[in-house]
Amino acid sequence: MGVSLNIDISSIVFFEPLPVIEFVRQLLKRDDTSKPLSDTERVKIKKALRGVKVEVTHCGNLIRRYRICGLTSQATREQA
């Protein structure tokens, strides 16, 4: 008969819809988001968010959808 492999994709992880900042707060179990992230925290977030689809809703009626592929090490206020 041979060896067979059954991959059940119905058991994948589903994320509840919530803002990315709130997801990160829950993931890191911390409320203060004003402190910089450590390298360990950044890696943990990167692994958790890689491939996740997000919607950008701050542009009024224009809703854009993206897939997260990584994180920068720079803070948002340092981005050009």
JSON list of C-alpha atoms in Angstrom, two decimals:
[
{"chain": "A", "resi": 1, "resn": "MET", "atom": "CA", "xyz": [0.00, 0.00, 0.00]},
{"chain": "A", "resi": 2, "resn": "GLY", "atom": "CA", "xyz": [2.80, 2.45, 0.78]},
{"chain": "A", "resi": 3, "resn": "VAL", "atom": "CA", "xyz": [3.03, 5.43, 3.10]},
{"chain": "A", "resi": 4, "resn": "SER", "atom": "CA", "xyz": [0.48, 8.22, 2.90]},
{"chain": "A", "resi": 5, "resn": "LEU", "atom": "CA", "xyz": [0.34, 11.67, 4.48]},
{"chain": "A", "resi": 6, "resn": "ASN", "atom": "CA", "xyz": [-2.91, 13.44, 5.27]},
{"chain": "A", "resi": 7, "resn": "ILE", "atom": "CA", "xyz": [-2.53, 17.18, 5.74]},
{"chain": "A", "resi": 8, "resn": "ASP", "atom": "CA", "xyz": [-5.65, 18.66, 7.33]},
{"chain": "A", "resi": 9, "resn": "ILE", "atom": "CA", "xyz": [-5.66, 22.39, 6.60]},
{"chain": "A", "resi": 10, "resn": "SER", "atom": "CA", "xyz": [-8.80, 22.92, 8.68]},
{"chain": "A", "resi": 11, "resn": "SER", "atom": "CA", "xyz": [-6.68, 22.94, 11.83]},
{"chain": "A", "resi": 12, "resn": "ILE", "atom": "CA", "xyz": [-4.65, 26.05, 11.01]},
{"chain": "A", "resi": 13, "resn": "VAL", "atom": "CA", "xyz": [-4.55, 29.02, 13.38]},
{"chain": "A", "resi": 14, "resn": "PHE", "atom": "CA", "xyz": [-7.15, 31.75, 12.93]},
{"chain": "A", "resi": 15, "resn": "PHE", "atom": "CA", "xyz": [-6.61, 35.26, 14.23]},
{"chain": "A", "resi": 16, "resn": "GLU", "atom": "CA", "xyz": [-9.52, 37.29, 15.53]},
{"chain": "A", "resi": 17, "resn": "PRO", "atom": "CA", "xyz": [-9.87, 40.66, 13.78]},
{"chain": "A", "resi": 18, "resn": "LEU", "atom": "CA", "xyz": [-8.22, 43.30, 15.95]},
{"chain": "A", "resi": 19, "resn": "PRO", "atom": "CA", "xyz": [-5.73, 46.16, 15.55]},
{"chain": "A", "resi": 20, "resn": "VAL", "atom": "CA", "xyz": [-2.10, 45.07, 15.12]},
{"chain": "A", "resi": 21, "resn": "ILE", "atom": "CA", "xyz": [-1.04, 47.12, 18.17]},
{"chain": "A", "resi": 22, "resn": "GLU", "atom": "CA", "xyz": [-3.57, 45.27, 20.34]},
{"chain": "A", "resi": 23, "resn": "PHE", "atom": "CA", "xyz": [-2.35, 41.93, 18.98]},
{"chain": "A", "resi": 24, "resn": "VAL", "atom": "CA", "xyz": [1.23, 42.85, 19.89]},
{"chain": "A", "resi": 25, "resn": "ARG", "atom": "CA", "xyz": [0.15, 43.92, 23.39]},
{"chain": "A", "resi": 26, "resn": "GLN", "atom": "CA", "xyz": [-1.53, 40.55, 23.93]},
{"chain": "A", "resi": 27, "resn": "LEU", "atom": "CA", "xyz": [1.39, 38.64, 22.43]},
{"chain": "A", "resi": 28, "resn": "LEU", "atom": "CA", "xyz": [3.98, 40.37, 24.63]},
{"chain": "A", "resi": 29, "resn": "LYS", "atom": "CA", "xyz": [1.65, 40.61, 27.64]},
{"chain": "A", "resi": 30, "resn": "ARG", "atom": "CA", "xyz": [2.45, 44.28, 28.19]},
{"chain": "A", "resi": 31, "resn": "ASP", "atom": "CA", "xyz": [0.37, 47.43, 28.18]},
{"chain": "A", "resi": 32, "resn": "ASP", "atom": "CA", "xyz": [3.06, 50.07, 27.73]},
{"chain": "A", "resi": 33, "resn": "THR", "atom": "CA", "xyz": [3.81, 50.41, 24.01]},
{"chain": "A", "resi": 34, "resn": "SER", "atom": "CA", "xyz": [5.91, 53.56, 24.43]},
{"chain": "A", "resi": 35, "resn": "LYS", "atom": "CA", "xyz": [9.02, 51.58, 25.43]},
{"chain": "A", "resi": 36, "resn": "PRO", "atom": "CA", "xyz": [11.27, 50.35, 22.60]},
{"chain": "A", "resi": 37, "resn": "LEU", "atom": "CA", "xyz": [11.13, 46.68, 21.71]},
{"chain": "A", "resi": 38, "resn": "SER", "atom": "CA", "xyz": [13.98, 44.37, 22.59]},
{"chain": "A", "resi": 39, "resn": "ASP", "atom": "CA", "xyz": [15.50, 42.18, 19.87]},
{"chain": "A", "resi": 40, "resn": "THR", "atom": "CA", "xyz": [13.83, 39.12, 21.43]},
{"chain": "A", "resi": 41, "resn": "GLU", "atom": "CA", "xyz": [10.41, 40.81, 21.37]},
{"chain": "A", "resi": 42, "resn": "ARG", "atom": "CA", "xyz": [10.92, 41.94, 17.77]},
{"chain": "A", "resi": 43, "resn": "VAL", "atom": "CA", "xyz": [11.73, 38.38, 16.67]},
{"chain": "A", "resi": 44, "resn": "LYS", "atom": "CA", "xyz": [8.67, 37.05, 18.50]},
{"chain": "A", "resi": 45, "resn": "ILE", "atom": "CA", "xyz": [6.42, 39.62, 16.80]},
{"chain": "A", "resi": 46, "resn": "LYS", "atom": "CA", "xyz": [7.99, 38.97, 13.40]},
{"chain": "A", "resi": 47, "resn": "LYS", "atom": "CA", "xyz": [7.35, 35.23, 13.67]},
{"chain": "A", "resi": 48, "resn": "ALA", "atom": "CA", "xyz": [3.76, 35.75, 14.83]},
{"chain": "A", "resi": 49, "resn": "LEU", "atom": "CA", "xyz": [2.85, 38.29, 12.12]},
{"chain": "A", "resi": 50, "resn": "ARG", "atom": "CA", "xyz": [4.70, 36.92, 9.10]},
{"chain": "A", "resi": 51, "resn": "GLY", "atom": "CA", "xyz": [2.16, 36.14, 6.39]},
{"chain": "A", "resi": 52, "resn": "VAL", "atom": "CA", "xyz": [-0.79, 37.68, 8.25]},
{"chain": "A", "resi": 53, "resn": "LYS", "atom": "CA", "xyz": [-3.14, 39.72, 6.08]},
{"chain": "A", "resi": 54, "resn": "VAL", "atom": "CA", "xyz": [-3.98, 43.21, 7.38]},
{"chain": "A", "resi": 55, "resn": "GLU", "atom": "CA", "xyz": [-6.34, 45.96, 6.25]},
{"chain": "A", "resi": 56, "resn": "VAL", "atom": "CA", "xyz": [-5.31, 49.60, 6.34]},
{"chain": "A", "resi": 57, "resn": "THR", "atom": "CA", "xyz": [-8.41, 51.57, 7.23]},
{"chain": "A", "resi": 58, "resn": "HIS", "atom": "CA", "xyz": [-7.07, 55.05, 8.03]},
{"chain": "A", "resi": 59, "resn": "CYS", "atom": "CA", "xyz": [-7.52, 56.28, 4.45]},
{"chain": "A", "resi": 60, "resn": "GLY", "atom": "CA", "xyz": [-11.26, 56.97, 4.69]},
{"chain": "A", "resi": 61, "resn": "ASN", "atom": "CA", "xyz": [-13.28, 54.93, 2.20]},
{"chain": "A", "resi": 62, "resn": "LEU", "atom": "CA", "xyz": [-10.16, 53.44, 0.61]},
{"chain": "A", "resi": 63, "resn": "ILE", "atom": "CA", "xyz": [-9.40, 50.10, 2.25]},
{"chain": "A", "resi": 64, "resn": "ARG", "atom": "CA", "xyz": [-6.10, 48.48, 1.30]},
{"chain": "A", "resi": 65, "resn": "ARG", "atom": "CA", "xyz": [-5.07, 44.92, 2.14]},
{"chain": "A", "resi": 66, "resn": "TYR", "atom": "CA", "xyz": [-1.48, 43.80, 2.67]},
{"chain": "A", "resi": 67, "resn": "ARG", "atom": "CA", "xyz": [0.37, 40.71, 3.78]},
{"chain": "A", "resi": 68, "resn": "ILE", "atom": "CA", "xyz": [3.05, 41.25, 6.45]},
{"chain": "A", "resi": 69, "resn": "CYS", "atom": "CA", "xyz": [6.45, 39.96, 5.33]},
{"chain": "A", "resi": 70, "resn": "GLY", "atom": "CA", "xyz": [8.73, 41.42, 8.02]},
{"chain": "A", "resi": 71, "resn": "LEU", "atom": "CA", "xyz": [9.49, 44.19, 10.49]},
{"chain": "A", "resi": 72, "resn": "THR", "atom": "CA", "xyz": [12.03, 46.97, 10.52]},
{"chain": "A", "resi": 73, "resn": "SER", "atom": "CA", "xyz": [14.32, 47.58, 13.45]},
{"chain": "A", "resi": 74, "resn": "GLN", "atom": "CA", "xyz": [13.66, 51.33, 13.27]},
{"chain": "A", "resi": 75, "resn": "ALA", "atom": "CA", "xyz": [10.90, 53.03, 15.23]},
{"chain": "A", "resi": 76, "resn": "THR", "atom": "CA", "xyz": [8.06, 54.56, 13.20]},
{"chain": "A", "resi": 77, "resn": "ARG", "atom": "CA", "xyz": [9.06, 58.10, 14.12]},
{"chain": "A", "resi": 78, "resn": "GLU", "atom": "CA", "xyz": [12.56, 57.41, 12.70]},
{"chain": "A", "resi": 79, "resn": "GLN", "atom": "CA", "xyz": [11.23, 56.31, 9.29]},
{"chain": "A", "resi": 80, "resn": "ALA", "atom": "CA", "xyz": [11.67, 58.78, 6.46]}
]
